[in-house]
PDB file of C-alpha atoms in Angstrom:
ATOM      1  CA  MET A   1     -15.685  40.898 212.275  1.00 50.00           C
ATOM      2  CA  ASP A   2     -12.390  42.753 212.458  1.00 48.00           C
ATOM      3  CA  LEU A   3     -12.077  44.946 209.408  1.00 52.00           C
ATOM      4  CA  ALA A   4      -8.833  45.139 207.543  1.00 45.00           C
ATOM      5  CA  SER A   5      -6.183  47.475 208.826  1.00 44.00           C
ATOM      6  CA  GLY A   6      -5.499  48.512 205.251  1.00 45.00           C
ATOM      7  CA  ALA A   7      -8.674  50.565 205.266  1.00 48.00           C
ATOM      8  CA  GLY A   8      -7.070  52.971 207.710  1.00 46.00           C
ATOM      9  CA  THR A   9      -8.121  54.081 211.155  1.00 40.00           C
ATOM     10  CA  SER A  10      -9.223  57.369 212.595  1.00 40.00           C
ATOM     11  CA  ASP A  11      -8.574  58.990 215.919  1.00 40.00           C
ATOM     12  CA  PRO A  12     -11.249  57.717 218.334  1.00 36.00           C
ATOM     13  CA  ASN A  13     -11.447  61.235 219.764  1.00 37.00           C
ATOM     14  CA  SER A  14     -11.969  62.926 216.420  1.00 39.00           C
ATOM     15  CA  GLY A  15     -15.732  63.153 216.924  1.00 38.00           C
ATOM     16  CA  GLU A  16     -16.669  60.633 214.238  1.00 40.00           C
ATOM     17  CA  GLY A  17     -17.519  57.745 216.562  1.00 38.00           C
ATOM     18  CA  PRO A  18     -21.086  56.887 217.548  1.00 38.00           C
ATOM     19  CA  SER A  19     -20.653  58.002 221.145  1.00 39.00           C
ATOM     20  CA  ALA A  20     -18.160  60.817 220.641  1.00 38.00           C
ATOM     21  CA  THR A  21     -20.811  63.532 220.431  1.00 39.00           C
ATOM     22  CA  GLY A  22     -22.841  64.797 223.309  1.00 41.00           C
ATOM     23  CA  SER A  23     -20.703  63.101 225.939  1.00 42.00           C
ATOM     24  CA  ALA A  24     -20.532  64.769 229.332  1.00 44.00           C
ATOM     25  CA  PRO A  25     -17.326  64.861 231.374  1.00 46.00           C
ATOM     26  CA  ALA A  26     -17.020  62.087 233.915  1.00 47.00           C
ATOM     27  CA  ALA A  27     -17.793  62.976 237.474  1.00 48.00           C
ATOM     28  CA  GLU A  28     -14.852  63.607 239.732  1.00 52.00           C
ATOM     29  CA  GLY A  29     -13.530  60.438 241.270  1.00 52.00           C
ATOM     30  CA  SER A  30     -15.390  58.154 238.823  1.00 58.00           C
ATOM     31  CA  SER A  31     -14.238  56.466 235.631  1.00 62.00           C
ATOM     32  CA  PRO A  32     -16.397  56.100 232.490  1.00 69.00           C
ATOM     33  CA  LEU A  33     -17.931  52.704 231.908  1.00 72.00           C
ATOM     34  CA  PRO A  34     -16.083  50.659 229.275  1.00 82.00           C
ATOM     35  CA  LEU A  35     -17.837  50.140 225.960  1.00 82.00           C
ATOM     36  CA  SER A  36     -19.368  46.772 225.275  1.00 91.00           C
ATOM     37  CA  ARG A  37     -17.809  44.518 222.674  1.00 91.00           C
ATOM     38  CA  TYR A  38     -20.591  45.389 220.231  1.00 93.00           C
ATOM     39  CA  GLU A  39     -20.200  49.144 220.719  1.00 95.00           C
ATOM     40  CA  SER A  40     -16.413  48.938 220.372  1.00 95.00           C
ATOM     41  CA  GLN A  41     -16.687  46.940 217.167  1.00 95.00           C
ATOM     42  CA  LYS A  42     -19.337  49.300 215.804  1.00 96.00           C
ATOM     43  CA  ARG A  43     -17.085  52.296 216.442  1.00 95.00           C
ATOM     44  CA  ARG A  44     -14.129  50.621 214.689  1.00 96.00           C
ATOM     45  CA  ASP A  45     -16.307  49.666 211.720  1.00 97.00           C
ATOM     46  CA  TRP A  46     -17.646  53.196 211.440  1.00 97.00           C
ATOM     47  CA  HIS A  47     -14.161  54.758 211.485  1.00 96.00           C
ATOM     48  CA  THR A  48     -12.974  52.246 208.891  1.00 96.00           C
ATOM     49  CA  PHE A  49     -15.846  53.076 206.562  1.00 96.00           C
ATOM     50  CA  LEU A  50     -15.232  56.822 206.898  1.00 95.00           C
ATOM     51  CA  GLN A  51     -11.569  56.244 206.093  1.00 95.00           C
ATOM     52  CA  TYR A  52     -12.615  54.201 203.053  1.00 95.00           C
ATOM     53  CA  LEU A  53     -14.718  57.115 201.804  1.00 94.00           C
ATOM     54  CA  LYS A  54     -11.802  59.476 202.365  1.00 93.00           C
ATOM     55  CA  ASN A  55      -9.417  57.275 200.361  1.00 93.00           C
ATOM     56  CA  HIS A  56     -11.965  56.657 197.615  1.00 92.00           C
ATOM     57  CA  LYS A  57     -11.054  57.934 194.168  1.00 89.00           C
ATOM     58  CA  PRO A  58     -12.601  60.388 193.790  1.00 88.00           C
ATOM     59  CA  PRO A  59     -13.124  61.045 197.521  1.00 87.00           C
ATOM     60  CA  LEU A  60     -16.688  60.623 198.736  1.00 91.00           C
ATOM     61  CA  THR A  61     -18.620  62.377 201.451  1.00 91.00           C
ATOM     62  CA  LEU A  62     -21.070  60.554 203.653  1.00 92.00           C
ATOM     63  CA  SER A  63     -23.970  62.609 202.302  1.00 90.00           C
ATOM     64  CA  ARG A  64     -23.220  61.375 198.763  1.00 91.00           C
ATOM     65  CA  CYS A  65     -22.794  57.753 199.765  1.00 93.00           C
ATOM     66  CA  SER A  66     -25.311  55.349 198.223  1.00 95.00           C
ATOM     67  CA  GLY A  67     -26.068  51.667 198.367  1.00 96.00           C
ATOM     68  CA  ALA A  68     -23.762  51.121 195.372  1.00 96.00           C
ATOM     69  CA  HIS A  69     -20.851  52.579 197.346  1.00 96.00           C
ATOM     70  CA  VAL A  70     -21.678  50.307 200.279  1.00 97.00           C
ATOM     71  CA  ILE A  71     -21.507  47.297 197.938  1.00 97.00           C
ATOM     72  CA  GLU A  72     -18.136  48.513 196.653  1.00 96.00           C
ATOM     73  CA  PHE A  73     -16.952  48.656 200.259  1.00 97.00           C
ATOM     74  CA  LEU A  74     -18.101  45.081 200.921  1.00 97.00           C
ATOM     75  CA  LYS A  75     -16.294  43.834 197.807  1.00 96.00           C
ATOM     76  CA  TYR A  76     -13.186  45.728 198.886  1.00 95.00           C
ATOM     77  CA  LEU A  77     -13.230  43.858 202.202  1.00 96.00           C
ATOM     78  CA  ASP A  78     -13.157  40.480 200.420  1.00 96.00           C
ATOM     79  CA  GLN A  79      -9.393  40.802 199.961  1.00 94.00           C
ATOM     80  CA  PHE A  80      -9.024  40.526 203.749  1.00 94.00           C
ATOM     81  CA  GLY A  81     -11.420  37.591 204.117  1.00 95.00           C
ATOM     82  CA  LYS A  82     -10.540  34.213 205.626  1.00 94.00           C
ATOM     83  CA  THR A  83     -13.365  32.057 204.271  1.00 94.00           C
ATOM     84  CA  LYS A  84     -12.613  29.724 201.356  1.00 93.00           C
ATOM     85  CA  VAL A  85     -15.241  30.083 198.643  1.00 94.00           C
ATOM     86  CA  HIS A  86     -14.848  27.523 195.857  1.00 94.00           C
ATOM     87  CA  ILE A  87     -15.367  28.585 192.265  1.00 93.00           C
ATOM     88  CA  SER A  88     -17.637  26.580 189.971  1.00 90.00           C
ATOM     89  CA  GLY A  89     -14.728  24.822 188.213  1.00 91.00           C
ATOM     90  CA  CYS A  90     -13.139  23.639 191.468  1.00 94.00           C
ATOM     91  CA  PRO A  91     -13.422  19.873 192.162  1.00 93.00           C
ATOM     92  CA  TYR A  92     -14.388  20.768 195.739  1.00 93.00           C
ATOM     93  CA  PHE A  93     -17.257  23.038 194.737  1.00 93.00           C
ATOM     94  CA  GLY A  94     -20.126  22.298 197.106  1.00 92.00           C
ATOM     95  CA  HIS A  95     -17.914  20.173 199.363  1.00 89.00           C
ATOM     96  CA  PRO A  96     -18.263  21.254 203.018  1.00 88.00           C
ATOM     97  CA  ASN A  97     -14.995  19.539 204.074  1.00 89.00           C
ATOM     98  CA  PRO A  98     -12.469  19.491 201.207  1.00 90.00           C
ATOM     99  CA  PRO A  99      -9.840  16.758 201.687  1.00 91.00           C
ATOM    100  CA  ALA A 100      -7.056  18.902 200.242  1.00 91.00           C
ATOM    101  CA  PRO A 101      -6.267  22.608 199.723  1.00 92.00           C
ATOM    102  CA  CYS A 102      -7.172  24.414 196.525  1.00 93.00           C
ATOM    103  CA  ALA A 103      -6.430  27.725 194.850  1.00 93.00           C
ATOM    104  CA  CYS A 104      -9.906  29.202 195.311  1.00 94.00           C
ATOM    105  CA  PRO A 105     -10.023  32.724 196.761  1.00 93.00           C
ATOM    106  CA  LEU A 106     -10.638  33.680 200.367  1.00 94.00           C
ATOM    107  CA  LYS A 107     -13.541  36.028 200.987  1.00 95.00           C
ATOM    108  CA  GLN A 108     -15.530  37.528 203.799  1.00 96.00           C
ATOM    109  CA  ALA A 109     -18.162  35.110 205.056  1.00 95.00           C
ATOM    110  CA  TRP A 110     -21.764  36.103 204.487  1.00 95.00           C
ATOM    111  CA  GLY A 111     -22.503  36.089 208.209  1.00 94.00           C
ATOM    112  CA  SER A 112     -19.696  38.567 208.876  1.00 96.00           C
ATOM    113  CA  LEU A 113     -20.894  40.918 206.138  1.00 97.00           C
ATOM    114  CA  ASP A 114     -24.479  40.732 207.345  1.00 97.00           C
ATOM    115  CA  ALA A 115     -23.451  41.584 210.922  1.00 97.00           C
ATOM    116  CA  LEU A 116     -21.193  44.394 209.667  1.00 97.00           C
ATOM    117  CA  ILE A 117     -24.030  46.016 207.715  1.00 97.00           C
ATOM    118  CA  GLY A 118     -26.222  45.858 210.810  1.00 97.00           C
ATOM    119  CA  ARG A 119     -23.616  47.712 212.884  1.00 97.00           C
ATOM    120  CA  LEU A 120     -22.950  50.322 210.201  1.00 97.00           C
ATOM    121  CA  ARG A 121     -26.658  50.895 209.689  1.00 97.00           C
ATOM    122  CA  ALA A 122     -27.046  51.645 213.391  1.00 97.00           C
ATOM    123  CA  ALA A 123     -23.919  53.824 213.495  1.00 97.00           C
ATOM    124  CA  TYR A 124     -25.140  55.895 210.532  1.00 96.00           C
ATOM    125  CA  GLU A 125     -28.323  56.891 212.340  1.00 95.00           C
ATOM    126  CA  GLU A 126     -26.506  57.419 215.641  1.00 95.00           C
ATOM    127  CA  ASN A 127     -24.298  59.937 213.878  1.00 93.00           C
ATOM    128  CA  GLY A 128     -27.190  62.042 212.618  1.00 92.00           C
ATOM    129  CA  GLY A 129     -28.163  60.199 209.456  1.00 92.00           C
ATOM    130  CA  ARG A 130     -31.833  59.933 208.545  1.00 93.00           C
ATOM    131  CA  PRO A 131     -33.328  56.430 208.458  1.00 94.00           C
ATOM    132  CA  GLU A 132     -34.981  57.043 205.075  1.00 93.00           C
ATOM    133  CA  SER A 133     -31.611  57.907 203.471  1.00 93.00           C
ATOM    134  CA  ASN A 134     -29.549  55.219 205.204  1.00 97.00           C
ATOM    135  CA  PRO A 135     -27.370  53.676 202.447  1.00 97.00           C
ATOM    136  CA  PHE A 136     -26.742  50.547 204.530  1.00 97.00           C
ATOM    137  CA  GLY A 137     -30.450  49.754 204.452  1.00 96.00           C
ATOM    138  CA  ALA A 138     -30.777  50.231 200.689  1.00 96.00           C
ATOM    139  CA  ARG A 139     -32.565  47.550 198.689  1.00 96.00           C
ATOM    140  CA  ALA A 140     -29.487  46.992 196.515  1.00 97.00           C
ATOM    141  CA  VAL A 141     -27.454  46.105 199.618  1.00 97.00           C
ATOM    142  CA  ARG A 142     -30.078  43.605 200.792  1.00 97.00           C
ATOM    143  CA  ILE A 143     -30.118  41.969 197.341  1.00 97.00           C
ATOM    144  CA  TYR A 144     -26.322  41.790 197.295  1.00 97.00           C
ATOM    145  CA  LEU A 145     -26.200  40.132 200.714  1.00 97.00           C
ATOM    146  CA  ARG A 146     -28.831  37.608 199.658  1.00 96.00           C
ATOM    147  CA  GLU A 147     -26.819  36.748 196.529  1.00 96.00           C
ATOM    148  CA  VAL A 148     -23.654  36.342 198.608  1.00 96.00           C
ATOM    149  CA  ARG A 149     -25.480  34.060 201.030  1.00 95.00           C
ATOM    150  CA  GLU A 150     -26.897  31.857 198.277  1.00 95.00           C
ATOM    151  CA  GLY A 151     -23.622  31.779 196.318  1.00 94.00           C
ATOM    152  CA  GLN A 152     -21.530  30.831 199.331  1.00 94.00           C
ATOM    153  CA  ALA A 153     -24.041  28.206 200.399  1.00 94.00           C
ATOM    154  CA  LYS A 154     -23.683  26.445 197.031  1.00 93.00           C
ATOM    155  CA  ALA A 155     -19.920  26.878 196.803  1.00 92.00           C
ATOM    156  CA  ARG A 156     -19.178  25.709 200.335  1.00 90.00           C
ATOM    157  CA  GLY A 157     -21.935  23.119 200.608  1.00 89.00           C
ATOM    158  CA  ILE A 158     -23.125  24.748 203.829  1.00 83.00           C
ATOM    159  CA  PRO A 159     -26.748  25.920 203.655  1.00 79.00           C
ATOM    160  CA  TYR A 160     -27.769  28.936 205.678  1.00 70.00           C
ATOM    161  CA  GLU A 161     -31.073  28.091 207.342  1.00 66.00           C
ATOM    162  CA  LYS A 162     -33.259  30.389 209.341  1.00 59.00           C
ATOM    163  CA  LYS A 163     -33.738  29.423 212.944  1.00 56.00           C
ATOM    164  CA  LYS A 164     -37.152  27.913 213.516  1.00 58.00           C
ATOM    165  CA  ARG A 165     -39.293  29.525 216.143  1.00 56.00           C
ATOM    166  CA  LYS A 166     -39.934  27.306 219.115  1.00 58.00           C
ATOM    167  CA  ARG A 167     -43.571  26.358 219.669  1.00 59.00           C
ATOM    168  CA  HIS A 168     -44.663  26.376 223.284  1.00 52.00           C
ATOM    169  CA  THR A 169     -47.255  23.816 224.391  1.00 50.00           C
ATOM    170  CA  VAL A 170     -49.353  24.561 227.438  1.00 48.00           C
ATOM    171  CA  THR A 171     -51.281  21.706 229.039  1.00 47.00           C
ATOM    172  CA  ALA A 172     -54.104  22.506 231.414  1.00 47.00           C
ATOM    173  CA  THR A 173     -55.712  19.825 233.572  1.00 45.00           C
ATOM    174  CA  THR A 174     -59.188  20.330 234.979  1.00 44.00           C
ATOM    175  CA  SER A 175     -60.500  18.094 237.753  1.00 46.00           C
ATOM    176  CA  VAL A 176     -64.220  17.555 238.111  1.00 44.00           C
ATOM    177  CA  VAL A 177     -65.483  16.020 241.374  1.00 44.00           C
ATOM    178  CA  ALA A 178     -68.654  13.974 241.006  1.00 43.00           C
ATOM    179  CA  ALA A 179     -71.492  14.424 243.475  1.00 42.00           C
ATOM    180  CA  SER A 180     -71.327  11.962 246.366  1.00 43.00           C
ATOM    181  CA  ALA A 181     -75.058  11.815 246.980  1.00 45.00           C
ATOM    182  CA  ALA A 182     -76.755   8.497 246.275  1.00 46.00           C
ATOM    183  CA  PRO A 183     -79.316   8.321 243.475  1.00 48.00           C
ATOM    184  CA  GLU A 184     -82.913   8.583 244.569  1.00 51.00           C
ATOM    185  CA  ASN A 185     -84.943   5.427 245.309  1.00 50.00           C
ATOM    186  CA  VAL A 186     -81.820   3.206 245.528  1.00 46.00           C
ATOM    187  CA  PRO A 187     -81.446   1.220 248.775  1.00 47.00           C
ATOM    188  CA  ALA A 188     -78.388   1.967 250.822  1.00 45.00           C
ATOM    189  CA  LYS A 189     -77.407  -1.709 250.865  1.00 45.00           C
ATOM    190  CA  VAL A 190     -77.194  -1.767 247.067  1.00 41.00           C
ATOM    191  CA  ILE A 191     -74.922   1.259 247.090  1.00 39.00           C
ATOM    192  CA  GLN A 192     -72.669  -0.215 249.744  1.00 45.00           C
ATOM    193  CA  GLY A 193     -72.329  -3.613 248.093  1.00 45.00           C
ATOM    194  CA  GLY A 194     -72.388  -2.520 244.520  1.00 44.00           C
ATOM    195  CA  ASP A 195     -68.589  -1.978 244.255  1.00 47.00           C
ATOM    196  CA  ALA A 196     -66.664  -5.062 245.299  1.00 42.00           C
ATOM    197  CA  GLY A 197     -63.383  -3.145 245.127  1.00 44.00           C
ATOM    198  CA  GLY A 198     -64.633  -0.102 247.011  1.00 44.00           C
ATOM    199  CA  SER A 199     -64.102   1.001 250.545  1.00 44.00           C
ATOM    200  CA  GLY A 200     -67.392  -0.472 251.696  1.00 44.00           C
ATOM    201  CA  GLU A 201     -68.770   2.934 252.623  1.00 45.00           C
ATOM    202  CA  GLY A 202     -70.668   3.341 249.370  1.00 46.00           C
ATOM    203  CA  SER A 203     -69.840   7.002 248.953  1.00 45.00           C
ATOM    204  CA  GLY A 204     -70.061   6.692 245.145  1.00 47.00           C
ATOM    205  CA  SER A 205     -67.792   9.702 244.731  1.00 46.00           C
ATOM    206  CA  GLY A 206     -65.286   9.942 241.863  1.00 49.00           C
ATOM    207  CA  VAL A 207     -62.900  12.333 240.183  1.00 48.00           C
ATOM    208  CA  ALA A 208     -62.777  12.862 236.435  1.00 51.00           C
ATOM    209  CA  GLN A 209     -59.861  14.685 234.811  1.00 53.00           C
ATOM    210  CA  THR A 210     -60.052  16.594 231.568  1.00 52.00           C
ATOM    211  CA  THR A 211     -56.828  17.549 229.801  1.00 52.00           C
ATOM    212  CA  THR A 212     -56.741  20.458 227.398  1.00 53.00           C
ATOM    213  CA  THR A 213     -53.664  21.114 225.237  1.00 54.00           C
ATOM    214  CA  THR A 214     -53.088  24.557 223.771  1.00 52.00           C
ATOM    215  CA  THR A 215     -50.266  25.284 221.289  1.00 53.00           C
ATOM    216  CA  VAL A 216     -48.920  28.810 221.039  1.00 47.00           C
TER     217      VAL A 216
END
């Protein structure tokens, strides 16, 4: 999710980015590898959040940031959202494909907020934060995201379902070869003529297959 430009940006070389610290100079004649899309987005999100703390009234430091401040940040981002979320009094409430426009507000989609929190949680620890004090992993933030997910699912008529784990079925086939020896005290002529559809050799051999199905 691209965060709003209104939150402000920081200089990528200011030392606040996830990979700005501890970087060694590139070897002569070689160029540094470009950041992946995820890493680039994580760095932009991190700079935006730091700028939000700086512009907060009163200004906040990262060490004083709590889960409540993270929720304030998520609500602040709603003004830049592009997802229509119908209010309860709207005739299209719960309608996944409204036939006409309405005046309901645009907000950040739950999926975008959930992915954003995941990136910021990782960036916080990459920048020296302790996992036990990570505000992006606070219980209040998890509850808020769950409420947003459930509220948007009802308002938009689009349920958010967890992906079901695929069940793998393994089938094993075991072949058992019967003994070809003739039973004792049985004349050879009886064995040879006993099977009208046989080969006439009276071998009496056969193969039995046993199939075992195991579900993992």
